PDB file of C-alpha atoms in Angstrom:
ATOM      1  CA  ALA A   1     -17.790 -13.262 -44.265  1.00 96.00           C
ATOM      2  CA  ASP A   2     -20.689 -15.609 -45.039  1.00 97.00           C
ATOM      3  CA  ARG A   3     -21.335 -16.234 -41.361  1.00 97.00           C
ATOM      4  CA  GLN A   4     -21.337 -12.505 -40.657  1.00 97.00           C
ATOM      5  CA  GLN A   5     -23.858 -11.946 -43.449  1.00 97.00           C
ATOM      6  CA  GLN A   6     -26.154 -14.623 -42.045  1.00 97.00           C
ATOM      7  CA  PHE A   7     -25.784 -13.218 -38.522  1.00 98.00           C
ATOM      8  CA  PHE A   8     -26.674  -9.763 -39.865  1.00 97.00           C
ATOM      9  CA  MET A   9     -29.766 -11.105 -41.617  1.00 97.00           C
ATOM     10  CA  ASP A  10     -30.901 -12.826 -38.415  1.00 97.00           C
ATOM     11  CA  ASN A  11     -29.988 -10.056 -35.936  1.00 97.00           C
ATOM     12  CA  LYS A  12     -29.897  -6.793 -37.925  1.00 97.00           C
ATOM     13  CA  ARG A  13     -26.305  -6.241 -36.759  1.00 97.00           C
ATOM     14  CA  PHE A  14     -22.910  -7.886 -37.129  1.00 98.00           C
ATOM     15  CA  ALA A  15     -21.381 -10.138 -34.467  1.00 97.00           C
ATOM     16  CA  SER A  16     -18.465  -8.792 -32.440  1.00 97.00           C
ATOM     17  CA  ASP A  17     -17.402 -12.215 -31.160  1.00 97.00           C
ATOM     18  CA  LEU A  18     -16.460 -15.178 -33.347  1.00 98.00           C
ATOM     19  CA  THR A  19     -18.220 -17.612 -31.000  1.00 98.00           C
ATOM     20  CA  ASN A  20     -21.499 -15.932 -31.990  1.00 97.00           C
ATOM     21  CA  LEU A  21     -20.723 -17.051 -35.542  1.00 98.00           C
ATOM     22  CA  GLY A  22     -20.240 -20.695 -34.546  1.00 97.00           C
ATOM     23  CA  PHE A  23     -16.465 -20.725 -34.107  1.00 96.00           C
ATOM     24  CA  ALA A  24     -15.019 -22.571 -31.118  1.00 95.00           C
ATOM     25  CA  ALA A  25     -13.116 -19.595 -29.674  1.00 96.00           C
ATOM     26  CA  ASN A  26     -12.531 -15.863 -29.926  1.00 96.00           C
ATOM     27  CA  PRO A  27      -9.958 -15.301 -31.312  1.00 97.00           C
ATOM     28  CA  TYR A  28     -10.050 -18.408 -33.488  1.00 98.00           C
ATOM     29  CA  VAL A  29      -6.629 -20.050 -33.937  1.00 98.00           C
ATOM     30  CA  VAL A  30      -5.908 -22.464 -36.796  1.00 97.00           C
ATOM     31  CA  ASP A  31      -3.063 -24.782 -37.784  1.00 95.00           C
ATOM     32  CA  ASP A  32      -1.675 -25.573 -41.262  1.00 91.00           C
ATOM     33  CA  ASP A  33      -4.599 -27.917 -41.928  1.00 93.00           C
ATOM     34  CA  GLY A  34      -7.169 -25.237 -41.033  1.00 92.00           C
ATOM     35  CA  SER A  35      -8.137 -27.104 -37.872  1.00 95.00           C
ATOM     36  CA  SER A  36      -8.946 -25.280 -34.661  1.00 96.00           C
ATOM     37  CA  THR A  37      -6.095 -25.154 -32.154  1.00 96.00           C
ATOM     38  CA  THR A  38      -4.671 -22.872 -29.438  1.00 95.00           C
ATOM     39  CA  THR A  39      -1.954 -20.220 -29.495  1.00 93.00           C
ATOM     40  CA  SER A  40       0.255 -22.478 -27.377  1.00 93.00           C
ATOM     41  CA  ASP A  41       0.226 -25.189 -30.075  1.00 94.00           C
ATOM     42  CA  ALA A  42       3.535 -25.257 -31.988  1.00 93.00           C
ATOM     43  CA  ASP A  43       1.558 -25.855 -35.203  1.00 94.00           C
ATOM     44  CA  ALA A  44      -0.628 -22.726 -34.805  1.00 96.00           C
ATOM     45  CA  VAL A  45      -0.312 -20.540 -37.912  1.00 96.00           C
ATOM     46  CA  TYR A  46      -3.035 -17.852 -37.725  1.00 96.00           C
ATOM     47  CA  SER A  47      -5.141 -16.161 -35.088  1.00 97.00           C
ATOM     48  CA  VAL A  48      -8.367 -14.763 -36.533  1.00 98.00           C
ATOM     49  CA  SER A  49     -10.198 -11.956 -34.744  1.00 98.00           C
ATOM     50  CA  LEU A  50     -12.835  -9.305 -35.344  1.00 98.00           C
ATOM     51  CA  SER A  51     -12.384  -5.562 -34.855  1.00 98.00           C
ATOM     52  CA  ASN A  52     -14.037  -2.281 -35.830  1.00 97.00           C
ATOM     53  CA  VAL A  53     -17.401  -3.956 -35.305  1.00 97.00           C
ATOM     54  CA  THR A  54     -20.494  -1.774 -35.414  1.00 96.00           C
ATOM     55  CA  ALA A  55     -24.049  -2.637 -36.363  1.00 94.00           C
ATOM     56  CA  THR A  56     -23.077  -2.298 -40.034  1.00 95.00           C
ATOM     57  CA  THR A  57     -19.280  -2.784 -40.240  1.00 97.00           C
ATOM     58  CA  TRP A  58     -16.593  -5.259 -39.269  1.00 98.00           C
ATOM     59  CA  THR A  59     -12.967  -6.149 -40.002  1.00 98.00           C
ATOM     60  CA  ALA A  60     -11.615  -9.682 -39.707  1.00 98.00           C
ATOM     61  CA  THR A  61      -7.859 -10.001 -39.176  1.00 98.00           C
ATOM     62  CA  ALA A  62      -5.751 -13.124 -39.610  1.00 97.00           C
ATOM     63  CA  ALA A  63      -2.496 -12.551 -37.734  1.00 96.00           C
ATOM     64  CA  PRO A  64       0.373 -14.981 -38.438  1.00 95.00           C
ATOM     65  CA  LEU A  65       1.736 -16.955 -35.488  1.00 95.00           C
ATOM     66  CA  LYS A  66       4.924 -18.890 -34.718  1.00 92.00           C
ATOM     67  CA  SER A  67       6.605 -20.289 -37.863  1.00 90.00           C
ATOM     68  CA  GLN A  68       4.089 -18.511 -40.105  1.00 92.00           C
ATOM     69  CA  LEU A  69       5.568 -15.183 -38.985  1.00 87.00           C
ATOM     70  CA  SER A  70       8.809 -15.918 -40.819  1.00 86.00           C
ATOM     71  CA  ARG A  71       7.191 -17.796 -43.718  1.00 85.00           C
ATOM     72  CA  ASP A  72       4.874 -14.900 -44.521  1.00 80.00           C
ATOM     73  CA  SER A  73       6.682 -11.741 -43.417  1.00 81.00           C
ATOM     74  CA  TYR A  74       5.965 -10.218 -46.838  1.00 91.00           C
ATOM     75  CA  CYS A  75       2.201 -10.110 -46.242  1.00 94.00           C
ATOM     76  CA  GLY A  76       1.857  -9.796 -42.455  1.00 95.00           C
ATOM     77  CA  ASN A  77      -1.664  -9.528 -41.073  1.00 96.00           C
ATOM     78  CA  LEU A  78      -4.411 -10.198 -43.608  1.00 96.00           C
ATOM     79  CA  THR A  79      -7.658  -8.255 -43.288  1.00 97.00           C
ATOM     80  CA  LEU A  80     -11.138  -8.505 -44.765  1.00 98.00           C
ATOM     81  CA  THR A  81     -13.998  -6.033 -44.261  1.00 98.00           C
ATOM     82  CA  GLN A  82     -17.766  -6.299 -44.577  1.00 97.00           C
ATOM     83  CA  ALA A  83     -17.443  -4.557 -47.952  1.00 97.00           C
ATOM     84  CA  GLY A  84     -15.109  -7.298 -49.215  1.00 97.00           C
ATOM     85  CA  ALA A  85     -11.996  -5.100 -49.089  1.00 97.00           C
ATOM     86  CA  LYS A  86      -8.873  -7.206 -48.629  1.00 96.00           C
ATOM     87  CA  GLY A  87      -5.683  -5.835 -47.127  1.00 95.00           C
ATOM     88  CA  GLN A  88      -2.409  -6.716 -45.467  1.00 95.00           C
ATOM     89  CA  SER A  89      -0.044  -5.034 -43.032  1.00 95.00           C
ATOM     90  CA  GLY A  90       3.070  -5.999 -44.978  1.00 93.00           C
ATOM     91  CA  SER A  91       4.420  -4.667 -48.252  1.00 91.00           C
ATOM     92  CA  GLY A  92       3.314  -7.701 -50.265  1.00 88.00           C
ATOM     93  CA  ASP A  93       1.371  -7.199 -53.437  1.00 85.00           C
ATOM     94  CA  ASN A  94       0.187 -10.768 -54.035  1.00 89.00           C
ATOM     95  CA  CYS A  95      -1.074 -11.825 -50.616  1.00 90.00           C
ATOM     96  CA  TRP A  96      -4.636 -12.820 -51.470  1.00 87.00           C
TER      97      TRP A  96
END
């Protein structure tokens, strides 16, 4: 969210690609330690991507991968919008 805000201040629009925000890839995949990895890595836990991007809006989605799918089936995909609204695709009520 902070990187999107800075990008907006510099460019008068939000970025539609995570690499424009300084991330190594789009989508950006992380392991349990929060380190960058690939979807083929057995330790990959989340794939983060952007959607619904316009000049003034965006939604970031963290989709669980591999073992995280079963560990976090209650919450599912986690989302965050430019307005700070947090959501999830699952029925969980304590996901954030």
